[in-house]
Coordinates of C-alpha atoms in Angstrom, one line a residue:
M1 CA 4.5 1.7 35.1
G2 CA 4.7 -0.7 32.1
L3 CA 7.5 -0.9 29.6
S4 CA 5.5 0.9 26.9
A5 CA 4.7 3.9 29.1
S6 CA 8.3 4.5 30.1
A7 CA 9.4 4.7 26.4
P8 CA 12.9 3.4 26.9
W9 CA 13.5 3.5 23.1
T10 CA 13.9 7.3 23.1
R11 CA 17.5 6.7 24.3
Y12 CA 18.3 5.5 20.8
Y13 CA 16.7 8.5 19.0
G14 CA 20.0 10.5 18.6
D15 CA 18.9 13.9 17.2
T16 CA 15.3 12.8 16.7
P17 CA 12.9 14.6 19.1
A18 CA 10.8 12.4 21.3
S19 CA 7.7 14.4 20.5
L20 CA 6.5 16.7 17.6
D21 CA 4.0 19.5 17.3
Y22 CA 1.3 18.5 14.7
P23 CA -0.4 21.5 13.0
Y24 CA -4.2 21.5 12.7
K25 CA -4.0 21.2 8.9
T26 CA -5.4 19.1 6.1
M27 CA -3.1 17.1 3.8
Y28 CA -3.7 19.7 1.1
Q29 CA -2.7 22.5 3.4
M30 CA 0.5 20.7 4.5
V31 CA 1.5 20.3 0.8
A32 CA 0.5 24.0 0.1
T33 CA 2.8 25.0 3.0
A34 CA 5.7 23.1 1.4
A35 CA 4.9 24.7 -2.0
K36 CA 5.3 28.1 -0.5
Q37 CA 8.7 27.2 0.8
Y38 CA 9.9 25.4 -2.3
P39 CA 7.9 26.8 -5.2
N40 CA 10.5 26.1 -7.9
S41 CA 11.5 22.7 -6.7
A42 CA 10.1 19.6 -8.5
A43 CA 7.1 18.1 -6.7
Y44 CA 7.2 15.1 -9.0
V45 CA 8.9 13.7 -12.0
F46 CA 6.9 11.4 -14.4
M47 CA 8.7 9.8 -17.4
G48 CA 11.3 12.5 -17.3
K49 CA 8.8 15.4 -17.1
E50 CA 9.2 17.6 -14.0
T51 CA 6.3 19.5 -12.3
T52 CA 7.3 22.1 -9.8
Y53 CA 5.5 22.6 -6.5
S54 CA 3.9 25.9 -7.7
A55 CA 2.7 24.2 -10.9
F56 CA 1.4 21.3 -8.9
M57 CA -0.7 23.6 -6.7
K58 CA -2.2 25.1 -9.8
R59 CA -3.0 21.7 -11.1
I60 CA -4.7 20.7 -7.8
E61 CA -6.8 23.9 -7.9
A62 CA -7.8 23.3 -11.5
A63 CA -8.8 19.7 -10.7
A64 CA -10.7 20.8 -7.6
R65 CA -12.7 23.3 -9.8
G66 CA -13.5 20.6 -12.3
L67 CA -14.6 18.1 -9.6
Y68 CA -16.7 20.8 -7.9
R69 CA -18.4 21.6 -11.2
M70 CA -19.1 17.9 -11.6
G71 CA -21.0 18.0 -8.3
I72 CA -18.4 16.6 -5.8
R73 CA -18.9 18.2 -2.4
K74 CA -17.4 17.9 1.2
G75 CA -17.8 14.3 2.5
D76 CA -18.5 12.8 -0.9
K77 CA -16.4 9.7 -1.8
V78 CA -14.6 9.4 -5.1
T79 CA -12.7 6.1 -6.0
I80 CA -9.2 6.5 -7.4
C81 CA -8.4 3.3 -9.3
M82 CA -5.0 4.4 -10.6
A83 CA -1.3 3.6 -11.0
N84 CA 1.3 6.2 -9.9
T85 CA 0.6 9.0 -12.4
P86 CA 0.3 12.7 -12.0
Q87 CA -3.5 12.6 -12.4
A88 CA -3.8 10.3 -9.4
L89 CA -1.9 12.8 -7.2
D90 CA -3.8 15.8 -8.6
C91 CA -7.1 14.0 -7.9
F92 CA -6.1 12.9 -4.4
Y93 CA -5.2 16.4 -3.2
A94 CA -8.0 18.1 -5.1
L95 CA -10.5 16.0 -3.3
N96 CA -8.8 16.8 0.0
R97 CA -8.9 20.5 -1.0
L98 CA -12.7 20.1 -1.3
G99 CA -13.1 18.1 1.9
A100 CA -14.1 15.1 -0.2
I101 CA -12.7 11.6 0.5
P102 CA -10.6 9.6 -1.9
N103 CA -11.4 5.8 -1.9
M104 CA -8.1 4.2 -2.9
I105 CA -8.2 0.8 -4.8
H106 CA -5.9 -1.3 -6.9
P107 CA -6.2 -0.7 -10.6
L108 CA -5.7 -4.5 -11.2
S109 CA -8.7 -5.3 -9.1
A110 CA -11.1 -7.7 -10.8
A111 CA -14.3 -6.2 -12.2
K112 CA -16.5 -7.7 -9.4
E113 CA -14.1 -6.2 -6.8
I114 CA -14.4 -2.8 -8.3
A115 CA -18.1 -3.0 -8.2
F116 CA -17.9 -4.0 -4.5
Y117 CA -15.6 -1.1 -3.6
L118 CA -17.8 1.4 -5.4
N119 CA -21.0 0.2 -3.7
F120 CA -19.4 -0.2 -0.3
S121 CA -18.0 3.3 -0.3
K122 CA -21.0 4.9 -2.1
S123 CA -18.6 6.6 -4.4
K124 CA -20.0 9.4 -6.6
A125 CA -17.3 8.9 -9.2
I126 CA -14.3 6.8 -10.2
L127 CA -11.1 7.9 -11.8
T128 CA -9.2 5.2 -13.7
L129 CA -6.9 4.9 -16.7
D130 CA -8.2 4.3 -20.3
Q131 CA -6.8 0.7 -20.3
F132 CA -9.1 -0.2 -17.4
Y133 CA -12.2 1.4 -18.8
G134 CA -13.6 -2.0 -20.1
K135 CA -13.6 -3.4 -16.6
V136 CA -15.4 -0.4 -15.1
A137 CA -18.0 -0.2 -18.0
Q138 CA -19.1 -3.8 -17.5
I139 CA -20.0 -3.4 -13.9
L140 CA -21.9 -0.1 -14.2
P141 CA -25.3 -2.0 -14.3
E142 CA -24.4 -3.5 -10.9
L143 CA -23.8 -0.2 -9.1
E144 CA -26.3 0.8 -6.5
A145 CA -26.1 4.6 -7.4
P146 CA -25.2 6.6 -10.5
T147 CA -21.4 6.9 -10.7
E148 CA -19.5 9.3 -13.0
V149 CA -16.6 7.6 -14.8
L150 CA -13.5 9.7 -15.3
I151 CA -10.8 8.5 -17.6
A152 CA -7.2 9.6 -17.5
K153 CA -4.6 8.9 -20.2
V154 CA -0.9 8.4 -19.6
A155 CA 0.0 10.1 -22.9
D156 CA -1.5 13.4 -21.6
E157 CA 1.3 13.6 -19.1
L158 CA 4.3 12.7 -21.2
P159 CA 6.9 15.2 -22.4
F160 CA 7.5 15.7 -26.1
P161 CA 8.4 13.6 -28.1
L162 CA 7.3 10.7 -25.9
N163 CA 3.7 11.9 -26.0
A164 CA 3.8 11.7 -29.8
L165 CA 5.5 8.3 -29.8
Y166 CA 3.4 6.8 -27.0
P167 CA 0.5 5.6 -29.2
L168 CA 3.0 3.4 -31.1
T169 CA 4.2 1.6 -27.9
K170 CA 3.2 -1.9 -27.0
S171 CA 1.3 -0.9 -23.8
A172 CA -0.7 1.8 -25.7
R173 CA -1.6 -0.6 -28.5
A174 CA -3.0 -3.0 -25.9
V175 CA -5.5 -0.4 -24.8
E176 CA -8.9 -1.0 -26.4
K177 CA -10.2 2.1 -28.2
L178 CA -12.6 4.1 -26.0
P179 CA -16.2 4.3 -27.1
K180 CA -17.6 7.7 -27.9
S181 CA -19.7 8.1 -24.7
G182 CA -20.2 6.7 -21.2
Y183 CA -17.3 8.6 -19.5
T184 CA -15.6 12.0 -19.2
L185 CA -11.9 12.4 -19.9
W186 CA -10.0 13.8 -16.9
Y187 CA -8.4 16.4 -19.2
D188 CA -11.9 17.6 -20.3
M189 CA -13.3 17.6 -16.7
V190 CA -10.4 19.8 -15.6
K191 CA -10.8 22.2 -18.5
A192 CA -14.5 22.5 -18.0
G193 CA -14.0 23.7 -14.4
K194 CA -11.8 26.7 -15.5
D195 CA -14.2 29.4 -14.4
T196 CA -15.9 27.6 -11.5
E197 CA -15.9 29.3 -8.1
I198 CA -15.1 26.9 -5.3
P199 CA -15.4 27.4 -1.5
S200 CA -12.3 28.0 0.6
E201 CA -10.8 24.8 2.0
E202 CA -13.5 23.1 4.0
G203 CA -11.7 20.1 5.4
K204 CA -10.5 19.8 9.0
F205 CA -7.4 18.1 10.4
D206 CA -9.4 15.4 12.1
D207 CA -11.7 14.6 9.1
C208 CA -11.4 11.4 7.2
G209 CA -8.8 12.1 4.6
A210 CA -8.8 8.8 2.7
I211 CA -10.1 5.2 2.7
L212 CA -7.7 2.3 2.2
Y213 CA -8.5 -1.4 2.3
S214 CA -7.4 -4.3 4.5
G215 CA -8.8 -7.5 5.6
G216 CA -8.8 -6.3 9.2
T217 CA -8.3 -8.9 12.0
T218 CA -10.9 -11.3 10.6
G219 CA -9.8 -11.5 6.9
T220 CA -12.9 -9.9 5.5
T221 CA -12.6 -6.6 3.5
K222 CA -12.6 -3.5 5.7
G223 CA -12.5 0.1 4.6
I224 CA -9.9 1.9 6.8
M225 CA -10.8 5.5 7.5
L226 CA -7.6 7.5 7.9
S227 CA -7.7 11.2 9.0
N228 CA -5.7 14.1 7.7
L229 CA -3.8 14.1 11.0
N230 CA -3.0 10.4 10.5
F231 CA -1.2 11.1 7.2
N232 CA 0.4 14.3 8.4
A233 CA 1.7 12.8 11.6
L234 CA 3.1 9.9 9.7
G235 CA 5.0 12.2 7.3
M236 CA 6.4 14.3 10.1
Q237 CA 7.4 11.3 12.2
T238 CA 9.0 9.6 9.2
I239 CA 11.1 12.6 8.4
A240 CA 12.1 13.0 12.1
A241 CA 12.9 9.3 12.6
S242 CA 14.9 9.2 9.3
G243 CA 17.6 11.3 11.0
Y244 CA 18.1 13.7 8.1
G245 CA 16.5 16.7 9.8
S246 CA 15.0 17.7 6.5
I247 CA 14.4 15.8 3.2
A248 CA 13.9 19.0 1.2
G249 CA 15.6 18.7 -2.2
M250 CA 15.9 15.0 -1.9
K251 CA 14.4 12.6 -4.4
M252 CA 12.1 9.8 -3.4
L253 CA 11.6 6.7 -5.6
S254 CA 7.8 6.5 -5.5
V255 CA 7.4 3.0 -6.8
M256 CA 5.1 1.7 -4.1
P257 CA 1.5 2.0 -5.4
V258 CA -0.6 5.0 -4.5
F259 CA -3.5 2.8 -3.2
H260 CA -1.1 1.2 -0.6
G261 CA -0.5 2.8 2.8
F262 CA 3.2 2.6 2.3
G263 CA 3.1 4.1 -1.2
L264 CA 0.6 6.8 -0.5
G265 CA 1.7 7.7 3.1
I266 CA 5.5 7.6 2.7
G267 CA 6.3 7.4 -1.1
I268 CA 3.9 10.3 -1.9
H269 CA 2.7 12.4 1.1
T270 CA 5.8 12.3 3.3
A271 CA 7.9 13.4 0.3
L272 CA 5.5 16.2 -0.6
I273 CA 5.2 17.7 2.9
G274 CA 8.9 17.5 3.2
G275 CA 9.8 19.4 0.0
A276 CA 11.2 16.4 -1.7
T277 CA 10.6 15.2 -5.2
C278 CA 8.5 12.1 -6.0
I279 CA 9.9 10.0 -8.9
L280 CA 6.6 8.4 -10.1
L281 CA 6.8 4.9 -11.5
P282 CA 3.4 3.7 -12.8
Q283 CA 4.7 0.1 -13.2
F284 CA 7.5 -1.9 -11.8
N285 CA 9.9 -4.3 -13.5
V286 CA 13.6 -4.8 -12.9
K287 CA 14.7 -3.1 -16.1
I288 CA 12.6 0.1 -15.5
Y289 CA 13.9 0.1 -11.9
A290 CA 17.5 -0.1 -12.9
E291 CA 17.1 2.6 -15.6
T292 CA 15.4 4.9 -13.1
L293 CA 18.1 4.5 -10.5
I294 CA 20.8 5.3 -13.1
K295 CA 19.0 8.2 -14.7
Q296 CA 17.1 9.9 -11.8
K297 CA 19.5 9.0 -9.0
P298 CA 16.9 8.9 -6.1
N299 CA 18.2 9.5 -2.6
L300 CA 15.4 7.7 -0.8
I301 CA 13.8 4.3 -1.6
P302 CA 10.9 3.0 0.5
G303 CA 9.8 -0.4 -0.6
V304 CA 8.9 -4.0 0.2
P305 CA 11.6 -6.7 0.4
T306 CA 10.8 -7.8 -3.2
L307 CA 11.9 -4.4 -4.4
F308 CA 15.4 -4.8 -2.8
E309 CA 15.7 -8.4 -4.0
A310 CA 15.2 -7.0 -7.5
L311 CA 18.4 -5.0 -7.1
L312 CA 20.4 -8.2 -6.9
R313 CA 18.9 -9.3 -10.3
A314 CA 19.4 -6.0 -12.1
K315 CA 22.2 -6.7 -14.6
D316 CA 22.1 -3.0 -15.7
L317 CA 23.4 -2.0 -12.3
E318 CA 26.7 -3.9 -12.6
G319 CA 29.5 -1.5 -11.9
Q320 CA 27.2 1.4 -11.2
D321 CA 27.9 4.0 -8.5
L322 CA 25.0 4.1 -6.0
S323 CA 26.5 6.6 -3.6
F324 CA 23.5 8.9 -4.2
L325 CA 21.3 6.6 -2.1
K326 CA 20.9 8.1 1.4
G327 CA 18.1 6.0 2.8
I328 CA 16.8 2.5 2.0
F329 CA 13.7 1.6 4.0
S330 CA 12.0 -1.8 4.0
G331 CA 8.5 -2.5 5.2
G332 CA 5.2 -4.1 4.1
D333 CA 6.5 -7.6 4.8
S334 CA 9.2 -9.3 6.8
L335 CA 12.7 -8.8 5.5
S336 CA 14.7 -12.0 6.0
P337 CA 18.1 -11.7 7.6
E338 CA 19.6 -13.5 4.6
L339 CA 18.1 -11.0 2.1
K340 CA 19.2 -8.0 4.3
K341 CA 22.8 -9.3 4.3
K342 CA 22.8 -9.8 0.5
V343 CA 21.4 -6.4 -0.2
D344 CA 23.7 -4.6 2.3
V345 CA 26.7 -6.3 0.6
F346 CA 25.4 -5.3 -2.8
L347 CA 25.0 -1.6 -1.7
K348 CA 28.5 -1.6 -0.2
D349 CA 29.9 -3.1 -3.4
H350 CA 28.2 -0.3 -5.3
N351 CA 29.7 2.5 -3.3
C352 CA 26.6 3.1 -1.1
S353 CA 27.4 3.9 2.5
Q354 CA 23.8 3.0 3.7
Q355 CA 22.3 -0.3 4.8
I356 CA 18.6 -1.3 4.7
R357 CA 16.6 0.1 7.6
E358 CA 13.7 -2.1 8.5
G359 CA 10.4 -0.8 9.8
Y360 CA 6.9 -2.1 10.6
G361 CA 3.3 -0.9 10.7
T362 CA -0.2 -1.7 9.4
T363 CA -2.6 0.1 7.2
E364 CA -4.7 0.7 10.3
C365 CA -2.0 3.3 11.2
V366 CA -1.4 4.3 7.6
T367 CA 1.8 2.3 7.3
A368 CA 5.1 2.5 9.3
S369 CA 5.0 3.2 13.0
C370 CA 8.5 2.1 14.0
L371 CA 11.9 2.1 12.3
T372 CA 15.5 0.9 12.8
P373 CA 17.5 3.8 14.3
R374 CA 20.3 5.0 12.1
D375 CA 23.1 3.9 14.3
H376 CA 21.5 1.2 16.4
A377 CA 20.4 -1.8 14.3
R378 CA 19.7 -5.0 16.2
S379 CA 19.6 -8.3 14.5
G380 CA 16.0 -9.5 13.9
S381 CA 14.5 -6.2 15.1
I382 CA 12.1 -4.1 13.2
G383 CA 13.3 -1.0 15.1
V384 CA 11.9 1.3 17.7
P385 CA 8.6 3.3 17.7
F386 CA 8.3 6.7 16.0
P387 CA 8.1 9.9 18.0
D388 CA 4.7 10.0 19.9
V389 CA 4.1 6.4 19.0
Y390 CA 3.8 3.8 21.8
Y391 CA 4.1 0.1 21.5
K392 CA 2.8 -2.5 24.0
I393 CA 2.9 -6.3 23.9
V394 CA -0.1 -7.9 25.5
A395 CA -1.2 -11.4 26.2
P396 CA -3.2 -12.4 23.1
G397 CA -6.9 -11.9 23.6
T398 CA -6.4 -9.5 26.5
T399 CA -5.3 -5.9 27.3
E400 CA -2.7 -7.1 29.8
E401 CA 0.9 -6.0 29.1
V402 CA 3.5 -8.8 29.3
A403 CA 7.1 -8.4 30.5
A404 CA 10.0 -7.6 28.2
N405 CA 11.2 -10.3 25.8
T406 CA 7.8 -12.1 26.2
E407 CA 5.9 -12.9 23.1
G408 CA 2.4 -11.5 22.7
E409 CA 0.2 -9.4 20.4
I410 CA 1.7 -6.1 19.2
C411 CA -0.4 -3.1 20.1
I412 CA 0.2 0.5 18.9
S413 CA -1.0 3.9 20.2
G414 CA -0.4 7.3 18.7
P415 CA -1.6 10.0 16.3
T416 CA -1.5 7.8 13.2
V417 CA -4.0 5.2 14.5
M418 CA -7.1 5.1 12.2
L419 CA -10.5 6.6 12.9
G420 CA -12.0 3.2 12.5
Y421 CA -13.4 0.8 9.9
M422 CA -16.1 2.3 7.7
D423 CA -19.6 1.2 8.7
N424 CA -18.2 -1.6 10.9
P425 CA -18.5 -0.6 14.6
E426 CA -18.1 -4.3 15.7
E427 CA -14.7 -4.8 14.0
T428 CA -13.6 -1.3 15.0
A429 CA -14.3 -2.1 18.7
N430 CA -12.4 -5.4 18.3
T431 CA -9.3 -3.6 16.9
L432 CA -9.3 -0.2 18.7
R433 CA -9.5 -0.8 22.5
R434 CA -9.1 1.6 25.4
H435 CA -6.7 0.1 28.0
Y436 CA -6.5 0.7 31.7
D437 CA -3.9 3.5 31.0
G438 CA -6.6 5.5 29.3
R439 CA -5.0 5.3 25.8
V440 CA -6.7 3.8 22.7
W441 CA -4.6 1.0 21.4
L442 CA -4.6 -0.6 18.0
H443 CA -4.6 -4.4 18.3
T444 CA -2.6 -5.5 15.2
G445 CA -3.3 -9.2 15.3
D446 CA 0.5 -9.7 14.9
L447 CA 2.8 -11.6 17.3
G448 CA 6.1 -10.2 18.5
H449 CA 8.0 -9.1 21.5
M450 CA 9.9 -6.0 22.8
D451 CA 13.2 -6.1 24.6
Q452 CA 14.1 -4.1 27.7
D453 CA 15.3 -1.2 25.5
G454 CA 12.1 -0.9 23.5
F455 CA 13.4 -2.6 20.3
V456 CA 10.5 -4.4 18.7
Y457 CA 10.7 -7.9 17.1
F458 CA 8.0 -9.2 14.8
R459 CA 7.3 -12.9 14.9
Q460 CA 4.2 -13.8 12.8
R461 CA 0.7 -12.9 12.0
M462 CA -2.0 -14.1 14.3
K463 CA -4.5 -13.5 11.5
R464 CA -4.2 -15.9 8.6
M465 CA -2.9 -13.8 5.8
I466 CA -0.5 -14.2 2.8
I467 CA 1.8 -11.4 1.8
S468 CA 2.9 -11.7 -1.8
S469 CA 5.2 -8.9 -3.2
G470 CA 4.0 -6.7 -0.3
Y471 CA 0.3 -7.1 -1.1
N472 CA -2.1 -8.6 1.5
V473 CA -3.9 -11.7 0.2
Y474 CA -6.7 -13.1 2.4
P475 CA -7.1 -16.9 2.0
S476 CA -10.7 -16.9 3.3
Q477 CA -11.7 -14.5 0.5
L478 CA -10.1 -16.6 -2.2
E479 CA -11.6 -19.8 -0.8
N480 CA -15.0 -18.2 -0.9
V481 CA -14.5 -17.4 -4.6
I482 CA -13.2 -21.0 -5.5
D483 CA -15.9 -22.6 -3.4
S484 CA -18.6 -20.7 -5.2
H485 CA -17.9 -22.7 -8.4
E486 CA -20.4 -25.4 -8.9
K487 CA -17.8 -28.2 -9.4
V488 CA -15.9 -27.5 -6.2
M489 CA -16.8 -29.1 -2.9
L490 CA -14.0 -27.6 -0.8
S491 CA -10.8 -25.6 -1.1
C492 CA -7.9 -24.3 1.0
V493 CA -5.6 -21.5 0.0
I494 CA -2.1 -21.2 1.6
G495 CA 1.0 -19.2 1.2
V496 CA 4.2 -21.0 0.1
K497 CA 7.6 -19.5 0.5
D498 CA 8.9 -17.8 -2.6
A499 CA 12.4 -16.3 -2.9
Y500 CA 11.1 -13.4 -5.0
R501 CA 7.6 -12.7 -3.8
G502 CA 8.1 -13.6 -0.2
Q503 CA 5.1 -16.0 -0.5
Q504 CA 3.1 -17.3 -3.5
V505 CA -0.5 -18.3 -3.4
R506 CA -1.4 -22.0 -3.8
A507 CA -4.9 -23.5 -3.9
Y508 CA -5.9 -27.0 -3.0
V509 CA -9.3 -28.1 -4.3
V510 CA -11.5 -31.1 -3.7
P511 CA -13.9 -31.5 -6.6
M512 CA -17.6 -32.4 -6.1
P513 CA -18.3 -36.1 -6.2
G514 CA -18.4 -37.5 -9.7
V515 CA -16.3 -34.5 -11.1
E516 CA -13.0 -35.6 -12.6
P517 CA -9.9 -33.5 -11.6
T518 CA -8.8 -32.7 -15.2
E519 CA -6.5 -30.1 -16.7
E520 CA -9.7 -28.6 -18.3
L521 CA -11.3 -28.2 -14.8
K522 CA -8.1 -26.6 -13.5
Q523 CA -8.2 -24.0 -16.3
E524 CA -11.9 -23.5 -15.8
L525 CA -11.4 -22.7 -12.1
L526 CA -8.5 -20.4 -12.8
E527 CA -10.6 -18.5 -15.2
H528 CA -13.4 -18.3 -12.6
C529 CA -10.8 -16.8 -10.2
R530 CA -9.5 -14.3 -12.8
Q531 CA -13.0 -12.8 -13.1
R532 CA -13.3 -12.3 -9.4
I533 CA -9.8 -12.0 -7.9
A534 CA -7.1 -9.3 -8.4
K535 CA -4.1 -10.3 -10.5
Y536 CA -1.7 -10.2 -7.5
A537 CA -3.9 -12.5 -5.5
M538 CA -4.3 -15.2 -8.2
P539 CA -3.2 -18.7 -7.2
R540 CA 0.2 -19.6 -8.8
E541 CA -0.6 -23.2 -8.5
L542 CA -3.9 -25.2 -8.2
E543 CA -3.7 -28.8 -7.0
F544 CA -6.6 -31.3 -6.8
R545 CA -7.0 -33.5 -3.7
K546 CA -9.5 -36.2 -2.8
E547 CA -9.7 -34.7 0.7
L548 CA -8.0 -32.1 2.8
P549 CA -6.4 -32.6 6.3
K550 CA -8.6 -31.6 9.2
T551 CA -8.1 -30.5 12.8
L552 CA -9.6 -32.3 15.7
V553 CA -12.6 -30.0 15.6
G554 CA -13.1 -30.6 11.9
K555 CA -11.6 -27.4 10.4
V556 CA -9.3 -27.7 7.4
A557 CA -5.8 -27.9 8.8
Y558 CA -4.2 -25.3 6.5
R559 CA -1.0 -25.3 8.6
V560 CA -0.5 -29.0 7.7
L561 CA -0.7 -28.1 4.0
E562 CA 1.7 -25.1 4.5
E563 CA 4.3 -27.4 6.2
E564 CA 3.9 -30.0 3.6
A565 CA 4.3 -27.6 0.7
N566 CA 7.3 -25.7 2.2
A567 CA 9.0 -29.0 3.1
A568 CA 8.6 -30.2 -0.5
L569 CA 10.0 -26.9 -1.6
A570 CA 13.1 -27.3 0.7
T571 CA 13.6 -30.9 -0.5
A572 CA 13.5 -29.7 -4.2
E573 CA 16.1 -27.1 -3.5

């Protein structure tokens, strides 16, 4: 029997059960169950305004009525292009209540990207904030089917007097005035559905509950279909593996974005099925972060390494007592041992008894699938698998399991593994494979090893990918955009080490013969990118070259450029 089948890691579980019973419920039903148990507890806090679980359920029901009246039915897709706001949560669970499918995308996506996501998912509607209306409006003629546009306003969710003062703020003044037509306000849509009769919950536990996006194993955009069970199992596993027994009454800092598996799966859904309170932050900066910690005193913080590095730069936290922090969980990117040490010292110096607990996962299994046990951290390890989750290390390109402490591809099996990639059976078959043990295994495309006790160690990505501030950036996609410019002959995009973001995006460009590599051309290319690439994926630097290094078979040797750039960075430091 292989190392994975024997599950040696369960010896380090402590009070965590090795297996859980997963109810045959939708995400909405799981939250409704928590609401019955904790009706008067706060489900979420937004800009200081609390919404109880019972009030949240009423809001979900009202939103479901409005969406149903608008024509949304079971199986329909609706794109949610939102920051972490109450309307995003209301819409997500209202769609789930109807058996419809939320299509989650980044609100900072470029206009062309939004058009792609809407067409790809065949969305019947899109919900976004008023500040992004201009982007959506300009791509409406490119859409393959009529799409309802729903517009939410942050001011509608603010407590008095903030709602009265909000129009005077800098962010509100930056929003272009909405035209008189071409959209429906979220508030009006909800109000219009007041007397609409809707069917009883139609969704099933194994239905697709949401679509998230990833580049998959080949770097091209994939719609990841995740079931209700995937999300519910993740939430139950996370609560069990955290070691608290229950998170009811705790406060979760929900700063990771709602369109991200980590943000949606743990920051939102895990908190809500566990009776905890989500502290919703629609945007992140160090000042807001520090103020929220001081005022709201969250107990749990799930985040990417960048989030924890920001703690060290938050001057407002000097001398503050952070003993209220009960769990700090890092994922979404590799946490360097150096950063972990610095943050652990910072936490101790601020009266916090906890240390960062590192985890690992992929969007193809919602997010986290393993976590450092509470009392058994091992240097360099990303922890042990969650209950009911199995890890296996195989020789790359095969399904053959390797021995303990041997590097290979990380494979995952369990109830959080995706249904598959939407409309892409070939890529699904490459990623989800049935092994000789009869189990379906998710081939992650990541290299690592597992020691004899079942502790997992992540090495690097087999697939070529840049992770900047926790967001996946796919170089091949960026190169396609840059290469599409008429003055570009060839480009190569790499990730360069960055103390704050983890990696920053750098582009190398070879202009067409006869085209001069001027500052004007550089700005022209960057503007070309801005129109087609999400803000977080934009190149931080763009450098012109006469030629790019090549491999023996004639491919651009991007690793040579990475080594060169990182070596220059190390010399400069």
